[in-house]
Tab-separated table of C-alpha atoms in Angstrom:
chain	number	residue	atom	x	y	z
U	236	MET	CA	-6.726	32.605	13.842
U	237	SER	CA	-9.177	29.806	14.584
U	238	ILE	CA	-8.801	26.322	13.181
U	239	ASN	CA	-11.385	24.988	10.725
U	240	ARG	CA	-12.492	21.472	9.795
U	241	GLU	CA	-10.823	21.518	6.372
U	242	GLN	CA	-7.445	22.204	7.971
U	243	VAL	CA	-7.965	19.210	10.232
U	244	LYS	CA	-8.852	16.928	7.330
U	245	SER	CA	-5.909	18.209	5.314
U	246	ALA	CA	-3.530	17.431	8.189
U	247	LEU	CA	-5.015	13.973	8.751
U	248	SER	CA	-4.705	13.192	5.046
U	249	GLN	CA	-0.955	13.053	5.718
U	250	VAL	CA	-1.427	10.112	8.120
U	251	LEU	CA	-1.055	6.714	6.447
U	252	HIS	CA	-2.704	3.536	7.691
U	253	PRO	CA	0.262	1.162	8.288
U	254	LYS	CA	-1.514	-1.857	6.822
U	255	GLU	CA	-3.578	-0.319	4.026
U	256	GLN	CA	-0.838	2.120	2.935
U	257	ARG	CA	-3.467	4.795	2.316
U	258	ASP	CA	-4.354	7.947	4.261
U	259	LEU	CA	-7.070	8.047	6.917
U	260	ILE	CA	-9.272	10.509	5.004
U	261	SER	CA	-9.418	8.436	1.806
U	262	LEU	CA	-10.170	5.381	3.959
U	263	ASP	CA	-13.131	7.295	5.490
U	264	MET	CA	-11.870	6.583	9.001
U	265	VAL	CA	-12.230	10.178	10.307
U	266	GLN	CA	-15.724	11.214	11.458
U	267	ASP	CA	-17.423	13.936	13.529
U	268	VAL	CA	-14.693	16.559	13.149
U	269	ILE	CA	-15.085	19.567	15.471
U	270	ALA	CA	-12.673	22.523	15.373
U	271	GLN	CA	-13.093	25.507	17.722
U	272	ASP	CA	-10.259	27.908	18.518
U	273	LYS	CA	-7.390	25.597	19.496
U	274	TYR	CA	-9.637	22.667	20.371
U	275	ILE	CA	-9.913	19.806	17.856
U	276	SER	CA	-12.062	16.726	18.303
U	277	PHE	CA	-12.854	13.824	15.992
U	278	THR	CA	-13.604	10.115	15.970
U	279	LEU	CA	-11.369	7.468	14.414
U	280	GLU	CA	-13.423	4.523	13.154
U	281	PHE	CA	-11.947	1.011	12.757
U	282	PRO	CA	-13.439	-2.051	11.066
U	283	GLU	CA	-12.544	-4.125	14.141
U	284	LYS	CA	-11.107	-3.671	17.617
U	285	ASP	CA	-7.316	-3.289	17.520
U	286	GLU	CA	-5.927	-1.471	20.553
U	287	ALA	CA	-2.329	-1.411	19.298
U	288	LEU	CA	-3.343	0.119	15.967
U	289	GLU	CA	-5.667	2.602	17.699
U	290	GLU	CA	-2.838	3.863	19.912
U	291	GLN	CA	-0.431	4.066	16.975
U	292	LEU	CA	-2.825	6.131	14.860
U	293	ARG	CA	-3.778	8.368	17.793
U	294	GLU	CA	-0.138	9.362	18.149
U	295	LYS	CA	0.295	9.916	14.410
U	296	CYS	CA	-2.835	12.070	14.239
U	297	GLU	CA	-1.695	14.274	17.125
U	298	GLU	CA	1.744	14.635	15.540
U	299	ALA	CA	0.196	15.633	12.194
U	300	ILE	CA	-2.093	18.257	13.737
U	301	HIS	CA	0.730	19.761	15.811
U	302	LYS	CA	3.023	19.777	12.765
U	303	PHE	CA	0.675	21.057	10.067
U	304	ILE	CA	-1.817	23.194	12.046
U	305	ASP	CA	-0.801	24.359	15.503
U	306	LYS	CA	1.732	22.877	17.894
U	307	GLU	CA	-0.372	24.147	20.819
U	308	ALA	CA	-3.647	22.643	19.603
U	309	ILE	CA	-5.651	20.560	22.078
U	310	VAL	CA	-6.505	17.250	20.410
U	311	ASP	CA	-9.339	15.005	21.628
U	312	ILE	CA	-9.570	11.710	19.704
U	313	GLN	CA	-12.324	9.157	20.227
U	314	THR	CA	-12.300	5.674	18.702
U	315	ALA	CA	-15.164	3.493	17.535
U	316	VAL	CA	-15.779	0.236	15.671
U	317	ASN	CA	-17.689	0.434	12.379
U	318	LEU	CA	-18.286	-3.059	10.983
U	319	SER	CA	-19.191	-1.746	7.526
U	320	LEU	CA	-15.889	0.094	7.182
U	321	LYS	CA	-13.982	-2.958	5.968
U	322	ARG	CA	-16.204	-3.298	2.884
U	323	LYS	CA	-15.959	0.454	2.236
U	324	MET	CA	-12.146	0.239	2.404
U	325	GLU	CA	-12.104	-2.622	-0.095
U	326	ASP	CA	-14.530	-0.908	-2.470
U	327	SER	CA	-12.468	2.291	-2.466
U	328	ASP	CA	-9.103	0.552	-2.971
U	329	PRO	CA	-7.740	1.914	-6.302
U	330	GLN	CA	-5.704	-1.234	-6.949
U	331	LYS	CA	-8.730	-3.483	-6.499
U	332	GLN	CA	-10.854	-1.155	-8.621
U	333	GLN	CA	-8.265	-1.391	-11.394
U	334	GLN	CA	-8.204	-5.195	-11.114
U	335	ALA	CA	-12.002	-5.286	-11.289
U	336	GLN	CA	-11.941	-3.218	-14.466
U	337	GLN	CA	-9.466	-5.544	-16.164
U	338	PRO	CA	-11.060	-8.350	-18.203
U	339	GLN	CA	-10.895	-11.717	-16.499
U	340	ILE	CA	-8.589	-14.144	-18.267
U	341	LEU	CA	-10.052	-17.562	-19.135
U	342	PRO	CA	-13.244	-16.959	-17.120
U	343	GLY	CA	-14.974	-20.120	-18.361
U	344	VAL	CA	-12.176	-22.526	-17.395
U	345	LYS	CA	-12.504	-24.473	-14.146
U	346	ASN	CA	-9.024	-26.031	-13.972
U	347	ILE	CA	-5.834	-24.837	-15.674
U	348	ILE	CA	-3.125	-27.505	-15.567
U	349	ALA	CA	0.439	-26.876	-16.723
U	350	VAL	CA	2.366	-29.901	-18.019
U	351	ALA	CA	6.041	-29.034	-17.767
U	352	SER	CA	9.541	-30.477	-17.879
U	353	GLY	CA	12.988	-29.274	-16.946
U	354	LYS	CA	14.486	-30.316	-20.282
U	355	GLY	CA	13.363	-31.238	-23.768
U	356	GLY	CA	12.972	-34.715	-25.186
U	357	VAL	CA	11.360	-36.332	-22.150
U	358	GLY	CA	7.913	-36.778	-23.736
U	359	LYS	CA	6.139	-33.860	-22.084
U	360	SER	CA	3.897	-33.153	-25.094
U	361	THR	CA	3.055	-36.864	-25.379
U	362	VAL	CA	1.928	-36.882	-21.754
U	363	ALA	CA	-0.023	-33.614	-22.149
U	364	VAL	CA	-1.819	-34.868	-25.271
U	365	ASN	CA	-2.806	-38.181	-23.687
U	366	ILE	CA	-3.959	-36.526	-20.455
U	367	ALA	CA	-6.200	-34.251	-22.534
U	368	ALA	CA	-7.461	-37.189	-24.615
U	369	THR	CA	-8.198	-39.275	-21.516
U	370	LEU	CA	-10.165	-36.432	-19.914
U	371	ALA	CA	-12.162	-35.880	-23.104
U	372	LYS	CA	-12.812	-39.632	-23.347
U	373	ARG	CA	-14.263	-39.468	-19.845
U	374	GLY	CA	-16.731	-36.772	-20.880
U	375	GLU	CA	-14.885	-33.687	-19.657
U	376	LYS	CA	-14.808	-30.435	-21.639
U	377	VAL	CA	-11.125	-30.083	-22.497
U	378	GLY	CA	-8.813	-27.601	-24.182
U	379	LEU	CA	-5.127	-28.034	-25.014
U	380	MET	CA	-2.900	-24.982	-25.451
U	381	ASP	CA	0.515	-25.511	-27.047
U	382	THR	CA	2.688	-22.767	-25.528
U	383	ASP	CA	5.921	-23.986	-27.118
U	384	ILE	CA	6.241	-21.205	-29.695
U	385	TYR	CA	9.620	-22.271	-31.069
U	386	GLY	CA	8.911	-26.006	-31.330
U	387	PRO	CA	5.162	-26.702	-31.393
U	388	SER	CA	4.253	-30.406	-31.339
U	389	ILE	CA	0.458	-30.344	-31.216
U	390	PRO	CA	-0.163	-29.961	-34.987
U	391	THR	CA	1.726	-33.201	-35.728
U	392	MET	CA	0.348	-35.060	-32.734
U	393	PHE	CA	-3.215	-34.341	-33.909
U	394	ASN	CA	-2.437	-34.282	-37.636
U	395	ILE	CA	-3.904	-30.782	-38.068
U	396	HIS	CA	-2.086	-28.180	-40.166
U	397	ASP	CA	-4.908	-25.875	-41.271
U	398	ARG	CA	-5.161	-22.289	-40.117
U	399	PRO	CA	-7.942	-21.665	-37.567
U	400	ASN	CA	-10.916	-19.397	-38.263
U	401	ILE	CA	-11.200	-15.878	-36.863
U	402	THR	CA	-14.478	-14.429	-35.517
U	403	THR	CA	-15.815	-10.969	-36.355
U	404	GLN	CA	-14.551	-9.902	-32.901
U	405	LYS	CA	-11.024	-10.855	-34.019
U	406	LYS	CA	-11.001	-13.923	-31.775
U	407	LEU	CA	-9.305	-17.137	-32.846
U	408	VAL	CA	-11.547	-20.230	-32.989
U	409	PRO	CA	-9.697	-23.331	-31.727
U	410	HIS	CA	-9.497	-26.426	-33.876
U	411	GLU	CA	-11.350	-29.352	-32.321
U	412	LYS	CA	-10.486	-33.040	-32.600
U	413	TYR	CA	-11.385	-36.028	-30.409
U	414	GLY	CA	-13.456	-33.611	-28.306
U	415	ILE	CA	-10.413	-31.433	-27.502
U	416	LYS	CA	-10.138	-27.740	-28.382
U	417	LEU	CA	-6.652	-27.040	-29.726
U	418	VAL	CA	-4.493	-23.937	-30.165
U	419	SER	CA	-0.857	-23.877	-31.306
U	420	MET	CA	1.518	-21.497	-33.029
U	421	GLY	CA	2.025	-24.387	-35.446
U	422	PHE	CA	-1.490	-23.718	-36.798
U	423	LEU	CA	-0.547	-20.134	-37.668
U	424	VAL	CA	2.784	-20.560	-39.489
U	425	ASP	CA	4.048	-22.781	-42.258
U	426	VAL	CA	5.597	-26.041	-41.117
U	427	ASP	CA	9.005	-25.043	-42.533
U	428	GLN	CA	8.973	-21.556	-41.039
U	429	ALA	CA	11.278	-20.931	-38.075
U	430	MET	CA	10.052	-18.634	-35.295
U	431	VAL	CA	13.012	-16.247	-34.985
U	432	TRP	CA	11.497	-14.182	-32.193
U	433	ARG	CA	12.902	-12.525	-29.099
U	434	GLY	CA	11.409	-13.140	-25.656
U	435	PRO	CA	8.863	-10.273	-25.543
U	436	MET	CA	7.281	-11.358	-28.836
U	437	VAL	CA	6.996	-14.940	-27.603
U	438	THR	CA	5.390	-13.985	-24.294
U	439	SER	CA	2.992	-11.669	-26.134
U	440	ALA	CA	1.900	-14.566	-28.358
U	441	VAL	CA	1.265	-16.783	-25.327
U	442	LYS	CA	-0.833	-14.065	-23.685
U	443	GLN	CA	-2.895	-13.787	-26.869
U	444	PHE	CA	-3.578	-17.525	-26.735
U	445	MET	CA	-5.177	-16.851	-23.347
U	446	THR	CA	-7.080	-13.656	-24.104
U	447	ASP	CA	-7.873	-13.727	-27.846
U	448	VAL	CA	-9.132	-17.312	-28.242
U	449	GLU	CA	-12.761	-18.482	-28.002
U	450	TRP	CA	-12.120	-21.187	-25.414
U	451	GLY	CA	-15.663	-21.138	-24.045
U	452	GLU	CA	-16.629	-23.299	-21.060
U	453	LEU	CA	-14.001	-25.902	-20.147
U	454	ASP	CA	-13.538	-28.312	-17.272
U	455	TYR	CA	-9.810	-28.516	-18.007
U	456	LEU	CA	-7.363	-26.437	-20.010
U	457	ILE	CA	-4.071	-28.334	-20.373
U	458	LEU	CA	-1.045	-26.125	-21.059
U	459	ASP	CA	1.774	-27.902	-22.895
U	460	LEU	CA	4.733	-25.803	-21.745
U	461	PRO	CA	8.114	-25.585	-23.439
U	462	PRO	CA	11.011	-27.135	-21.515
U	463	GLY	CA	12.858	-25.138	-18.885
U	464	THR	CA	12.017	-22.314	-16.483
U	465	GLY	CA	12.235	-19.249	-18.715
U	466	ASP	CA	10.121	-16.383	-20.051
U	467	ILE	CA	7.071	-18.378	-21.129
U	468	GLN	CA	6.774	-20.264	-17.844
U	469	LEU	CA	7.016	-17.042	-15.827
U	470	THR	CA	4.569	-15.245	-18.126
U	471	ILE	CA	2.018	-18.010	-17.656
U	472	VAL	CA	2.265	-18.202	-13.872
U	473	GLN	CA	1.981	-14.406	-13.630
U	474	THR	CA	-0.932	-14.149	-16.094
U	475	VAL	CA	-3.340	-16.960	-15.235
U	476	PRO	CA	-4.316	-18.609	-11.945
U	477	LEU	CA	-2.928	-22.107	-12.453
U	478	THR	CA	-4.759	-24.862	-10.618
U	479	GLY	CA	-1.648	-27.032	-10.578
U	480	ALA	CA	1.356	-28.379	-12.462
U	481	VAL	CA	2.427	-31.834	-13.642
U	482	ILE	CA	6.167	-32.411	-14.061
U	483	VAL	CA	7.394	-34.933	-16.650
U	484	SER	CA	10.838	-36.511	-16.509
U	485	THR	CA	12.746	-39.581	-17.615
U	486	PRO	CA	14.673	-41.692	-15.087
U	487	GLN	CA	18.248	-40.653	-15.915
U	488	THR	CA	20.100	-38.183	-13.702
U	489	VAL	CA	20.536	-35.471	-16.339
U	490	ALA	CA	16.747	-35.241	-16.783
U	491	LEU	CA	16.008	-35.445	-13.068
U	492	ASP	CA	18.387	-32.578	-12.296
U	493	ASP	CA	16.352	-30.328	-14.595
U	494	ALA	CA	13.040	-31.707	-13.309
U	495	ARG	CA	14.117	-30.707	-9.805
U	496	LYS	CA	14.413	-27.102	-11.022
U	497	GLY	CA	10.937	-27.287	-12.551
U	498	VAL	CA	9.390	-28.454	-9.272
U	499	ALA	CA	11.278	-25.724	-7.395
U	500	MET	CA	10.046	-23.038	-9.807
U	501	PHE	CA	6.376	-23.896	-9.376
U	502	LYS	CA	6.740	-24.071	-5.609
U	503	LYS	CA	8.441	-20.675	-5.624
U	504	VAL	CA	5.482	-19.070	-7.377
U	505	ASN	CA	2.921	-20.845	-5.166
U	506	VAL	CA	1.593	-23.218	-7.837
U	507	PRO	CA	0.760	-26.685	-6.438
U	508	VAL	CA	2.739	-29.492	-8.054
U	509	LEU	CA	0.120	-32.209	-8.493
U	510	GLY	CA	2.779	-34.841	-9.144
U	511	MET	CA	5.548	-36.219	-11.314
U	512	VAL	CA	5.289	-38.541	-14.304
U	513	GLU	CA	8.209	-40.836	-15.105
U	514	ASN	CA	8.158	-41.312	-18.869
U	515	MET	CA	10.246	-43.957	-20.678
U	516	ALA	CA	10.385	-45.707	-17.319
U	517	TYR	CA	11.150	-49.162	-18.752
U	518	PHE	CA	10.858	-51.301	-21.870
U	519	THR	CA	8.850	-54.513	-22.115
U	520	PRO	CA	9.364	-56.572	-25.301
U	521	PRO	CA	6.018	-57.449	-26.925
U	522	ASP	CA	6.933	-61.153	-26.903
U	523	MET	CA	8.024	-61.043	-23.232
U	524	PRO	CA	5.259	-59.169	-21.380
U	525	ASP	CA	6.635	-60.154	-17.970
U	526	LYS	CA	10.060	-58.604	-18.586
U	527	LYS	CA	10.996	-55.013	-17.731
U	528	TYR	CA	14.255	-53.482	-18.959
U	529	TYR	CA	15.152	-50.224	-17.212
U	530	ILE	CA	17.129	-48.695	-20.061
U	531	PHE	CA	17.462	-45.204	-18.550
U	532	GLY	CA	17.660	-46.266	-14.911
U	533	GLU	CA	15.096	-47.411	-12.371
U	534	GLY	CA	12.888	-45.311	-10.111
U	535	GLY	CA	14.705	-42.010	-10.562
U	536	ALA	CA	11.530	-39.908	-10.690
U	537	SER	CA	10.130	-41.725	-7.646
U	538	HIS	CA	13.230	-40.872	-5.621
U	539	LEU	CA	13.085	-37.233	-6.745
U	540	ALA	CA	9.363	-37.014	-5.982
U	541	GLU	CA	10.000	-38.316	-2.466
U	542	GLU	CA	12.857	-35.848	-2.025
U	543	MET	CA	10.713	-32.916	-3.238
U	544	ASN	CA	7.611	-34.108	-1.340
U	545	VAL	CA	5.365	-34.450	-4.399
U	546	PRO	CA	3.309	-37.483	-5.510
U	547	VAL	CA	4.256	-39.864	-8.333
U	548	LEU	CA	1.357	-39.922	-10.779
U	549	GLY	CA	2.633	-42.884	-12.784
U	550	GLU	CA	5.360	-44.625	-14.785
U	551	VAL	CA	4.905	-44.753	-18.560
U	552	PRO	CA	6.827	-47.472	-20.425
U	553	ILE	CA	8.627	-47.145	-23.752
U	554	GLN	CA	6.307	-48.471	-26.447
U	555	GLN	CA	6.459	-48.297	-30.215
U	556	THR	CA	2.735	-47.640	-30.653
U	557	LEU	CA	3.015	-44.653	-28.282
U	558	ARG	CA	5.530	-43.053	-30.638
U	559	GLU	CA	3.504	-44.061	-33.690
U	560	GLY	CA	0.365	-42.475	-32.248
U	561	GLY	CA	2.192	-39.191	-31.780
U	562	ASP	CA	3.483	-39.254	-35.349
U	563	SER	CA	0.180	-40.256	-36.956
U	564	GLY	CA	-2.047	-37.879	-35.026
U	565	LYS	CA	-4.019	-40.237	-32.792
U	566	PRO	CA	-3.217	-40.438	-29.055
U	567	ILE	CA	-2.512	-43.954	-27.827
U	568	VAL	CA	-5.228	-43.783	-25.142
U	569	LEU	CA	-7.729	-43.586	-28.017
U	570	ASP	CA	-5.985	-45.800	-30.569
U	571	ASP	CA	-4.618	-48.636	-28.397
U	572	SER	CA	-6.301	-48.201	-25.041
U	573	GLU	CA	-5.445	-51.694	-23.762
U	574	SER	CA	-1.689	-51.266	-24.249
U	575	PRO	CA	0.655	-50.850	-21.247
U	576	ALA	CA	1.535	-47.247	-22.172
U	577	ALA	CA	-2.115	-46.256	-22.616
U	578	THR	CA	-3.053	-47.924	-19.329
U	579	ALA	CA	-0.248	-46.045	-17.565
U	580	LEU	CA	-1.260	-42.694	-19.085
U	581	MET	CA	-4.897	-43.191	-18.105
U	582	GLU	CA	-3.689	-44.010	-14.596
U	583	VAL	CA	-1.619	-40.804	-14.612
U	584	THR	CA	-4.740	-38.820	-15.509
U	585	GLY	CA	-6.810	-40.487	-12.815
U	586	ASN	CA	-4.149	-39.830	-10.189
U	587	MET	CA	-3.925	-36.200	-11.301
U	588	GLN	CA	-7.683	-35.818	-10.861
U	589	GLN	CA	-7.398	-37.453	-7.447
U	590	GLN	CA	-4.753	-34.925	-6.394
U	591	LEU	CA	-7.051	-32.131	-7.561
U	592	ALA	CA	-9.885	-33.605	-5.488
U	593	ILE	CA	-7.638	-33.797	-2.417
U	594	ARG	CA	-6.664	-30.173	-2.896
U	595	THR	CA	-10.323	-29.162	-3.300
U	596	LYS	CA	-11.262	-30.972	-0.101
U	597	GLU	CA	-8.422	-29.370	1.845
U	598	GLN	CA	-9.345	-25.868	0.650
U	599	GLY	CA	-13.111	-26.276	0.903
U	600	THR	CA	-13.598	-25.035	-2.668
U	601	ASN	CA	-11.517	-25.558	-5.756
U	602	LYS	CA	-10.162	-22.021	-5.871
U	603	LYS	CA	-7.607	-21.101	-8.441
U	604	VAL	CA	-4.220	-20.080	-7.179
U	605	ASP	CA	-3.246	-16.400	-7.097
U	606	ILE	CA	0.315	-16.145	-8.334
U	607	LYS	CA	2.639	-14.254	-6.023
U	608	PHE	CA	6.408	-14.529	-6.014
U	609	ARG	CA	8.127	-15.379	-2.755
U	610	SER	CA	11.697	-14.413	-2.025
């Protein structure tokens, strides 16, 4: 019984490309199939010259034909380079087709910056709010997403407690104040209501803040993360392409130990750490502006930053008006811009932008980071 072309294609469909992990027929690599009696001839096309791969696939094709068709078949395989094949492979990749069909998350946002800390109580939300306010003050289009579902701070720090509007497309419209678009779970629940939710519900809420909110066009979206390295942090780094992360810590050892874990987490998931901010770095009495009292220790974040090979973005002093601004709903960089804390926070923002510029220059374009876990 003579061999036909369909038998040849069926046999070669059992041969997987070692790099693409798909068969040669679906990759359109097999051309000019001739089958006559026991003689089989065809051409294997490659997107580029690769002698080792050519030899490997030659052997696999012969094995497949001898196994599935006829062990005595005479196999003649030619090879050729087809420069258009690479694009055809990419266009026919089911995984890439599925990704293309999925709606792009936060398509109008140029830079997504996560402000994080290893532990609570170090002033992470204060830093995030004042970074956002400084950027808006400088004319940038800014959004601030409060991802701390259990303990949202943004409503108090902007003195907003009204529920946001919903569009006819069931999209949430962010509140806007001081030129900053704002979203927080605190806008959606009563101030006295506790969020007694398990992890999956929390991560689902965070994803909705990314996909079901009318963020529009933004130069920066600042994510105020909850403390730690848990479900929400991992959900965010797996859902959106973060441009970078800012780690906030205080100088004492117990805070730095947790900050070290935060830096390690972002490095593990390939998110650039733009730098560390040492909050509550020192105290200067108002009547003694030349004095610095290092209440929680001196230079701890600087030492950790050097150890972890990340920049120090700035040291923010303890200041009463900084706390008062957070409680009253007006960031200190807007309310008391000449104060030491405001000056330090504006310097932090400038240094963060500088680190972004350095990264853009090194990469050629300011591409967002694709999140992939490394072992």
